[in-house]
CSV table of C-alpha atoms in Angstrom, one decimal:
chain,number,residue,atom,x,y,z
R,1,MET,CA,-5.7,36.0,-12.0
R,2,PRO,CA,-4.3,32.5,-12.5
R,3,SER,CA,-3.5,31.4,-16.0
R,4,GLU,CA,-6.4,29.7,-17.8
R,5,SER,CA,-3.9,27.5,-19.8
R,6,PHE,CA,-0.7,25.5,-19.3
R,7,THR,CA,1.7,23.3,-21.0
R,8,LEU,CA,2.5,19.6,-20.2
R,9,ALA,CA,5.6,17.8,-21.4
R,10,ALA,CA,6.5,14.2,-21.6
R,11,ALA,CA,10.3,13.5,-21.8
R,12,GLN,CA,10.6,10.3,-23.7
R,13,VAL,CA,14.4,10.2,-23.1
R,14,GLU,CA,16.7,7.3,-23.3
R,15,PRO,CA,18.7,7.0,-20.1
R,16,VAL,CA,22.5,6.4,-20.0
R,17,TYR,CA,21.7,2.8,-18.8
R,18,HIS,CA,22.9,1.9,-15.4
R,19,ASP,CA,25.0,5.0,-15.3
R,20,LYS,CA,24.0,7.6,-12.5
R,21,ALA,CA,26.3,10.4,-13.6
R,22,GLY,CA,25.5,10.1,-17.3
R,23,THR,CA,21.7,9.9,-16.7
R,24,LEU,CA,21.9,12.9,-14.3
R,25,ASP,CA,23.5,15.1,-17.0
R,26,LYS,CA,21.0,14.1,-19.6
R,27,THR,CA,18.1,14.6,-17.2
R,28,CYS,CA,19.1,18.2,-16.4
R,29,ARG,CA,19.6,19.0,-20.1
R,30,TYR,CA,16.0,17.8,-21.0
R,31,ILE,CA,14.7,19.8,-17.9
R,32,GLU,CA,16.3,22.8,-19.3
R,33,GLN,CA,14.9,22.1,-22.7
R,34,ALA,CA,11.3,21.7,-21.2
R,35,GLY,CA,11.7,25.0,-19.5
R,36,ARG,CA,12.7,26.7,-22.8
R,37,ASP,CA,9.8,25.1,-24.4
R,38,GLY,CA,7.4,26.7,-21.8
R,39,ALA,CA,6.5,23.5,-19.9
R,40,ASP,CA,4.8,24.0,-16.6
R,41,ILE,CA,5.1,20.3,-15.7
R,42,VAL,CA,7.4,17.7,-17.2
R,43,VAL,CA,7.3,13.9,-16.6
R,44,PHE,CA,10.0,11.4,-17.1
R,45,PRO,CA,9.3,7.6,-17.7
R,46,GLU,CA,9.0,4.7,-15.2
R,47,THR,CA,12.4,4.2,-13.5
R,48,TYR,CA,14.1,6.3,-16.2
R,49,PHE,CA,16.8,7.0,-13.6
R,50,PRO,CA,19.0,5.0,-14.5
R,51,GLY,CA,16.8,2.7,-16.6
R,52,TYR,CA,14.1,0.0,-16.3
R,53,PRO,CA,15.6,-3.5,-15.6
R,54,TYR,CA,14.8,-5.1,-18.9
R,55,TRP,CA,17.2,-7.9,-17.9
R,56,ARG,CA,14.6,-9.3,-15.5
R,57,GLY,CA,13.8,-12.8,-16.3
R,58,SER,CA,16.7,-12.9,-18.9
R,59,VAL,CA,19.7,-13.6,-16.9
R,60,SER,CA,21.2,-16.3,-14.4
R,61,ILE,CA,20.7,-15.8,-10.7
R,62,PRO,CA,24.5,-14.7,-10.3
R,63,ARG,CA,24.2,-12.3,-13.1
R,64,TRP,CA,21.0,-11.0,-11.7
R,65,THR,CA,22.7,-10.4,-8.3
R,66,ASP,CA,25.6,-8.5,-9.9
R,67,LEU,CA,23.1,-6.3,-11.8
R,68,MET,CA,21.0,-5.7,-8.7
R,69,VAL,CA,24.2,-4.4,-6.9
R,70,ASP,CA,25.0,-2.3,-9.9
R,71,LEU,CA,21.4,-0.8,-10.0
R,72,GLN,CA,21.6,0.0,-6.3
R,73,LYS,CA,24.8,1.8,-6.9
R,74,ASN,CA,23.3,3.9,-9.7
R,75,SER,CA,19.8,4.6,-8.2
R,76,LEU,CA,18.7,7.7,-6.4
R,77,HIS,CA,18.4,8.3,-2.7
R,78,VAL,CA,16.4,11.1,-1.1
R,79,ASP,CA,19.5,12.5,0.5
R,80,ASP,CA,21.7,12.1,-2.7
R,81,GLU,CA,23.7,15.0,-4.0
R,82,ALA,CA,22.0,14.4,-7.3
R,83,ILE,CA,18.8,15.6,-5.8
R,84,ASP,CA,20.3,19.0,-5.1
R,85,ILE,CA,21.5,19.2,-8.6
R,86,LEU,CA,18.1,18.2,-10.0
R,87,GLY,CA,16.4,20.8,-7.7
R,88,GLU,CA,18.5,23.6,-8.9
R,89,THR,CA,17.9,22.7,-12.5
R,90,VAL,CA,14.2,22.6,-11.8
R,91,ALA,CA,14.2,25.8,-10.2
R,92,GLU,CA,16.1,27.5,-13.0
R,93,ALA,CA,13.7,26.1,-15.5
R,94,ASP,CA,10.7,27.1,-13.3
R,95,LEU,CA,8.6,24.1,-13.7
R,96,THR,CA,7.3,21.1,-11.9
R,97,LEU,CA,9.2,17.7,-12.4
R,98,VAL,CA,7.8,14.2,-12.0
R,99,LEU,CA,10.8,11.9,-12.3
R,100,GLY,CA,10.6,8.2,-12.6
R,101,THR,CA,13.4,6.5,-10.8
R,102,ASN,CA,14.9,3.4,-9.1
R,103,GLU,CA,15.0,4.6,-5.4
R,104,ILE,CA,17.3,3.2,-2.8
R,105,SER,CA,15.6,2.9,0.5
R,106,ASP,CA,16.3,5.6,3.1
R,107,ARG,CA,15.3,3.3,6.1
R,108,GLN,CA,18.4,2.6,8.2
R,109,GLY,CA,19.7,-0.9,7.5
R,110,SER,CA,17.8,-1.4,4.2
R,111,GLU,CA,19.2,-1.5,0.7
R,112,THR,CA,15.9,-2.4,-1.0
R,113,LEU,CA,15.0,-0.7,-4.2
R,114,TYR,CA,11.7,0.9,-5.0
R,115,ASN,CA,10.0,1.8,-8.2
R,116,SER,CA,9.3,5.5,-7.5
R,117,LEU,CA,8.1,8.8,-8.7
R,118,PHE,CA,9.9,11.9,-7.2
R,119,TYR,CA,8.0,15.2,-7.2
R,120,PHE,CA,9.8,18.5,-7.3
R,121,ASP,CA,8.0,21.8,-7.2
R,122,SER,CA,9.0,24.8,-9.2
R,123,THR,CA,11.2,26.0,-6.3
R,124,GLY,CA,13.3,22.8,-6.9
R,125,GLU,CA,12.3,21.3,-3.6
R,126,LEU,CA,11.6,17.5,-3.5
R,127,VAL,CA,8.0,17.7,-2.1
R,128,GLY,CA,7.1,14.1,-2.2
R,129,ARG,CA,7.5,10.6,-3.6
R,130,HIS,CA,5.2,7.7,-4.8
R,131,ARG,CA,6.5,4.1,-4.5
R,132,LYS,CA,4.8,1.6,-6.7
R,133,LEU,CA,2.2,-0.2,-4.4
R,134,MET,CA,2.5,-3.5,-6.3
R,135,PRO,CA,5.4,-4.5,-8.5
R,136,THR,CA,4.1,-6.4,-11.4
R,137,HIS,CA,5.0,-10.1,-12.0
R,138,GLU,CA,8.8,-10.6,-12.1
R,139,GLU,CA,9.2,-6.9,-10.8
R,140,ARG,CA,8.6,-8.3,-7.4
R,141,ALA,CA,12.2,-9.8,-7.4
R,142,ILE,CA,13.5,-6.2,-8.1
R,143,TRP,CA,11.5,-3.8,-6.0
R,144,GLY,CA,9.8,-3.5,-2.6
R,145,ARG,CA,6.2,-2.5,-2.2
R,146,GLY,CA,5.3,1.1,-1.5
R,147,ASP,CA,3.6,2.3,1.6
R,148,PRO,CA,-0.1,3.3,1.7
R,149,SER,CA,1.0,6.8,2.5
R,150,CYS,CA,2.7,7.0,-1.0
R,151,LEU,CA,-0.8,7.5,-2.5
R,152,ALA,CA,-1.0,11.3,-2.6
R,153,THR,CA,-1.5,14.5,-4.7
R,154,TYR,CA,0.5,17.8,-4.8
R,155,GLU,CA,-0.6,21.3,-5.4
R,156,THR,CA,1.1,23.1,-8.4
R,157,ALA,CA,0.7,26.4,-10.0
R,158,VAL,CA,-1.5,24.9,-12.7
R,159,GLY,CA,-3.5,22.3,-10.7
R,160,ARG,CA,-3.4,19.4,-8.3
R,161,LEU,CA,-1.0,16.7,-9.5
R,162,GLY,CA,-0.8,13.0,-8.9
R,163,GLY,CA,0.7,10.0,-10.6
R,164,LEU,CA,0.8,6.2,-10.9
R,165,ILE,CA,3.2,3.8,-12.3
R,166,CYS,CA,2.5,1.3,-15.0
R,167,TYR,CA,-0.2,-1.2,-14.2
R,168,GLU,CA,-1.2,0.9,-11.1
R,169,ASN,CA,-3.0,2.9,-13.8
R,170,HIS,CA,-5.3,-0.1,-14.2
R,171,MET,CA,-6.1,-0.4,-10.5
R,172,THR,CA,-9.5,1.0,-10.1
R,173,LEU,CA,-9.5,1.8,-6.3
R,174,SER,CA,-6.1,3.6,-6.6
R,175,LYS,CA,-7.4,5.7,-9.4
R,176,ALA,CA,-10.6,6.4,-7.4
R,177,ALA,CA,-8.3,7.4,-4.4
R,178,LEU,CA,-6.4,10.0,-6.4
R,179,THR,CA,-9.7,11.4,-7.8
R,180,ALA,CA,-11.0,11.7,-4.2
R,181,MET,CA,-7.9,13.7,-3.4
R,182,GLY,CA,-8.8,16.2,-6.0
R,183,GLU,CA,-6.3,15.3,-8.7
R,184,GLU,CA,-6.5,17.5,-11.7
R,185,ILE,CA,-3.3,16.5,-13.6
R,186,HIS,CA,-2.0,13.0,-13.7
R,187,ALA,CA,1.4,11.7,-14.5
R,188,ALA,CA,1.3,8.1,-15.7
R,189,VAL,CA,4.6,6.4,-16.4
R,190,TRP,CA,5.4,3.2,-18.3
R,191,PRO,CA,8.4,1.0,-19.3
R,192,GLY,CA,7.5,1.3,-23.1
R,193,PHE,CA,4.8,0.5,-25.6
R,194,TRP,CA,3.9,-2.9,-26.9
R,195,GLU,CA,1.7,-5.2,-28.9
R,196,GLN,CA,-0.3,-7.6,-27.0
R,197,HIS,CA,-0.8,-11.1,-28.5
R,198,GLY,CA,-3.9,-12.3,-26.9
R,199,HIS,CA,-3.0,-11.5,-23.2
R,200,PRO,CA,-0.7,-9.4,-21.0
R,201,GLY,CA,1.9,-12.2,-20.5
R,202,ASP,CA,2.4,-12.3,-24.4
R,203,LYS,CA,3.6,-9.0,-25.6
R,204,THR,CA,6.3,-7.6,-27.9
R,205,ARG,CA,7.9,-4.2,-28.4
R,206,ALA,CA,5.8,-1.9,-30.7
R,207,GLU,CA,7.2,-1.3,-34.0
R,208,THR,CA,4.8,1.5,-35.2
R,209,SER,CA,1.8,3.5,-33.8
R,210,ASP,CA,-0.4,0.8,-35.0
R,211,ALA,CA,0.2,-0.9,-31.7
R,212,VAL,CA,-2.6,1.2,-30.4
R,213,ASP,CA,-4.9,-1.5,-31.5
R,214,THR,CA,-3.7,-3.9,-28.9
R,215,CYS,CA,-1.5,-2.0,-26.5
R,216,ASP,CA,-3.6,-1.7,-23.2
R,217,ILE,CA,-1.8,1.7,-22.4
R,218,TYR,CA,-3.6,3.6,-25.2
R,219,PRO,CA,-7.3,2.9,-24.1
R,220,ALA,CA,-6.3,3.0,-20.4
R,221,MET,CA,-4.8,6.5,-20.6
R,222,ARG,CA,-7.7,7.9,-22.6
R,223,GLU,CA,-10.3,6.3,-20.1
R,224,TYR,CA,-8.2,7.5,-17.0
R,225,ALA,CA,-8.5,11.0,-18.4
R,226,PHE,CA,-12.3,10.9,-19.1
R,227,GLU,CA,-13.3,9.0,-15.9
R,228,THR,CA,-11.4,11.3,-13.7
R,229,GLN,CA,-11.8,14.5,-15.9
R,230,SER,CA,-8.1,15.0,-15.5
R,231,PHE,CA,-5.3,16.1,-17.8
R,232,VAL,CA,-2.9,13.0,-18.4
R,233,ALA,CA,0.7,13.2,-19.2
R,234,ALA,CA,1.5,9.6,-20.1
R,235,CYS,CA,5.3,9.1,-20.4
R,236,SER,CA,6.8,5.9,-21.7
R,237,ALA,CA,10.4,4.7,-21.8
R,238,TYR,CA,12.5,4.6,-25.0
R,239,MET,CA,15.7,2.7,-25.7
R,240,SER,CA,17.6,2.8,-29.0
R,241,ASP,CA,18.7,-0.2,-31.0
R,242,ALA,CA,22.2,0.4,-29.6
R,243,VAL,CA,23.0,-2.3,-26.8
R,244,PRO,CA,24.3,-0.5,-23.6
R,245,ASP,CA,27.8,-1.0,-22.5
R,246,GLY,CA,28.2,-4.1,-20.4
R,247,PHE,CA,25.2,-5.9,-21.7
R,248,SER,CA,24.2,-8.2,-24.5
R,249,ALA,CA,21.1,-7.9,-26.5
R,250,GLU,CA,19.9,-11.3,-25.2
R,251,GLU,CA,20.2,-10.0,-21.6
R,252,LEU,CA,17.8,-7.3,-22.3
R,253,GLY,CA,14.9,-9.7,-23.3
R,254,PHE,CA,12.0,-7.7,-21.9
R,255,ASN,CA,13.1,-4.6,-23.9
R,256,VAL,CA,9.7,-3.1,-24.7
R,257,ALA,CA,11.0,0.5,-24.6
R,258,ALA,CA,9.5,1.8,-27.9
R,259,GLY,CA,8.3,5.1,-26.4
R,260,GLY,CA,4.6,5.7,-26.9
R,261,SER,CA,4.1,8.8,-24.8
R,262,MET,CA,1.0,10.8,-25.0
R,263,LEU,CA,-0.6,14.0,-23.7
R,264,ILE,CA,-4.4,13.8,-23.2
R,265,ASN,CA,-7.2,16.1,-22.2
R,266,PRO,CA,-10.1,15.4,-19.8
R,267,ALA,CA,-12.4,14.3,-22.6
R,268,GLY,CA,-10.0,11.5,-23.5
R,269,ILE,CA,-8.8,13.3,-26.7
R,270,VAL,CA,-5.0,12.6,-27.3
R,271,LYS,CA,-3.4,16.2,-28.1
R,272,ALA,CA,0.1,14.8,-28.7
R,273,GLY,CA,1.4,11.4,-29.5
R,274,PRO,CA,1.7,8.5,-29.2
R,275,LEU,CA,5.3,9.2,-30.0
R,276,VAL,CA,6.7,5.7,-31.1
R,277,GLY,CA,10.3,4.6,-32.0
R,278,GLU,CA,12.2,7.7,-31.2
R,279,GLU,CA,13.4,10.0,-28.5
R,280,GLY,CA,11.8,13.3,-28.0
R,281,LEU,CA,10.3,15.9,-25.8
R,282,LEU,CA,6.5,15.9,-26.4
R,283,THR,CA,4.6,19.1,-25.4
R,284,ALA,CA,0.9,20.2,-25.6
R,285,GLU,CA,-1.0,23.2,-24.4
R,286,PHE,CA,-4.2,22.7,-22.5
R,287,ARG,CA,-7.0,25.1,-21.3
R,288,ASP,CA,-8.8,24.8,-18.0
R,289,ASP,CA,-12.0,24.9,-19.9
R,290,GLU,CA,-11.4,21.6,-21.5
R,291,ARG,CA,-11.8,20.2,-17.9
R,292,ARG,CA,-14.8,22.3,-17.2
R,293,ALA,CA,-16.6,21.3,-20.3
R,294,THR,CA,-16.1,17.5,-19.5
R,295,LYS,CA,-17.3,18.0,-16.0
R,296,ALA,CA,-20.4,19.8,-17.2
R,297,TYR,CA,-21.4,16.3,-18.6
R,298,PHE,CA,-19.7,14.1,-16.1
R,299,ASP,CA,-18.3,15.2,-12.7
R,300,ALA,CA,-16.7,12.3,-10.8
R,301,MET,CA,-16.4,14.5,-7.7
R,302,GLY,CA,-19.8,16.2,-8.0
R,303,HIS,CA,-23.1,15.8,-9.6
R,304,TYR,CA,-22.2,12.2,-11.2
R,305,THR,CA,-21.5,10.5,-7.9
R,306,ARG,CA,-23.4,8.3,-5.5
R,307,TRP,CA,-21.4,8.1,-2.3
R,308,ASP,CA,-24.3,6.8,-0.5
R,309,ALA,CA,-24.2,3.7,-2.7
R,310,VAL,CA,-20.4,3.2,-3.1
R,311,SER,CA,-17.6,4.8,-1.0
R,312,LEU,CA,-13.9,4.2,-0.6
R,313,SER,CA,-11.6,3.8,2.4
R,314,ILE,CA,-8.1,5.1,2.0
R,315,SER,CA,-5.2,4.5,4.3
R,316,ASP,CA,-2.3,6.9,4.9
R,317,LYS,CA,-0.1,4.5,6.9
R,318,THR,CA,3.6,4.2,6.7
R,319,LEU,CA,4.7,0.8,7.4
R,320,THR,CA,7.6,0.5,10.0
R,321,PRO,CA,9.7,-2.5,11.2
R,322,SER,CA,8.8,-2.0,14.9
R,323,GLN,CA,6.2,-0.4,17.1
R,324,PRO,CA,6.9,1.6,20.4
R,325,ARG,CA,6.2,-0.5,23.5
R,326,GLU,CA,5.7,0.9,27.1
R,327,SER,CA,9.0,0.4,28.9
R,328,GLY,CA,9.0,-2.6,31.4
R,329,THR,CA,5.7,-4.0,30.3
R,330,GLU,CA,4.6,-6.8,28.2
R,331,ALA,CA,1.8,-6.3,25.6
R,332,VAL,CA,-1.2,-8.7,25.8
R,333,ALA,CA,-3.3,-7.4,22.9
R,334,GLY,CA,-2.0,-8.5,19.6
R,335,ASP,CA,-1.5,-4.8,18.4
R,336,GLY,CA,0.4,-3.9,21.5
R,337,SER,CA,-2.4,-1.6,22.7
R,338,LEU,CA,-2.7,-3.1,26.2
R,339,SER,CA,0.1,-4.0,28.6
R,340,ALA,CA,0.1,-6.5,31.3
R,341,ALA,CA,0.1,-3.7,33.9
R,342,GLN,CA,-2.8,-2.0,32.2
R,343,ALA,CA,-4.7,-5.3,32.0
R,344,GLN,CA,-4.2,-5.8,35.8
R,345,ALA,CA,-5.3,-2.3,36.6
R,346,VAL,CA,-8.6,-2.8,34.6
R,347,ALA,CA,-9.2,-6.1,36.3
R,348,ASP,CA,-8.7,-4.6,39.8
R,349,GLU,CA,-10.9,-1.6,39.0
R,350,TYR,CA,-13.9,-3.8,37.8
R,351,ASP,CA,-13.3,-6.8,40.0
R,352,VAL,CA,-13.0,-9.2,37.1
R,353,PRO,CA,-10.5,-11.9,36.4
R,354,ILE,CA,-7.5,-10.6,34.4
R,355,GLY,CA,-8.0,-13.4,31.9
R,356,VAL,CA,-11.4,-12.0,31.0
R,357,VAL,CA,-9.6,-8.5,30.3
R,358,GLU,CA,-6.9,-10.1,28.2
R,359,ALA,CA,-9.6,-12.1,26.2
R,360,VAL,CA,-11.6,-8.8,25.5
R,361,ALA,CA,-8.2,-7.2,24.5
R,362,ASP,CA,-7.3,-9.9,22.1
R,363,GLU,CA,-10.8,-9.9,20.6
R,364,LEU,CA,-10.6,-6.1,20.1
R,365,ALA,CA,-7.2,-6.4,18.5
R,366,ASP,CA,-8.5,-9.0,15.9
């Protein structure tokens, strides 16, 4: 029989900032530690590999360009040798890994970065990735937008796993989509923990766990757990007071990396954390009955739904720079669905002017 309990872990680990090799080594050491601690799933923070760009908005455009190039060189690619090393470490630790990373595009001709989650199963295989659908505010100058197909869940030995990045965890319909996909365990990754001073645009790094009174992460994660009846591993970034090599403190003006990781059951009860102001591997054991007991009251995929009143449309498209076109023909419909030759054939068959056929095709394309 499958186990009725499992252990979640949040690796609140400081990266070796902008250093691919150093961060890889540290990542592997914490994966090994999570395995020794009995973790079934371990989650690393948002763009942990090789660090969140806390310099966004704090440097000149020439400096920004230099840092972007440096970030590209130190980010992960799906065909990177580092992926194999991570996979081997995961397999030896016998756990599932959710790794927050800067990802360099694998599209031929592109060097775009994405804010991504990489999913490794317990055999060490990279089974999927999620790219942040909508980078927040100044992040849009750093990362591209993810494809709709990136919104997905994955089967693990202890339940169906999904994840969202930072403010995606506030996006009502994205949360509903993962719920509809049967998500049971949720990985939520963040760039830190903060105090809000009236609105999201006015925040400072949390100094103590008292920040729960104003930090949107704390109620959001508890509500995510309750409204979806899922186990939540919320992993937040941590950076020490030491200024990384090659940077000045002023350049890291958006450094909110105070940690704040939490592990939460489906009733919204925080079982571990928030861990603020230090590096650490947070773990907690959960029982499947904690989810069943919450669903007995409120089942978001069962008796507490009204799909006849409200339903959701989910796209699984992957965006591409070009579409195939029939050789030697010219498309007349806006989506390329009807060629000139096809339009003439329809006009001849039904004895109508070709202009009428083209007009109907354009109307359908709209």
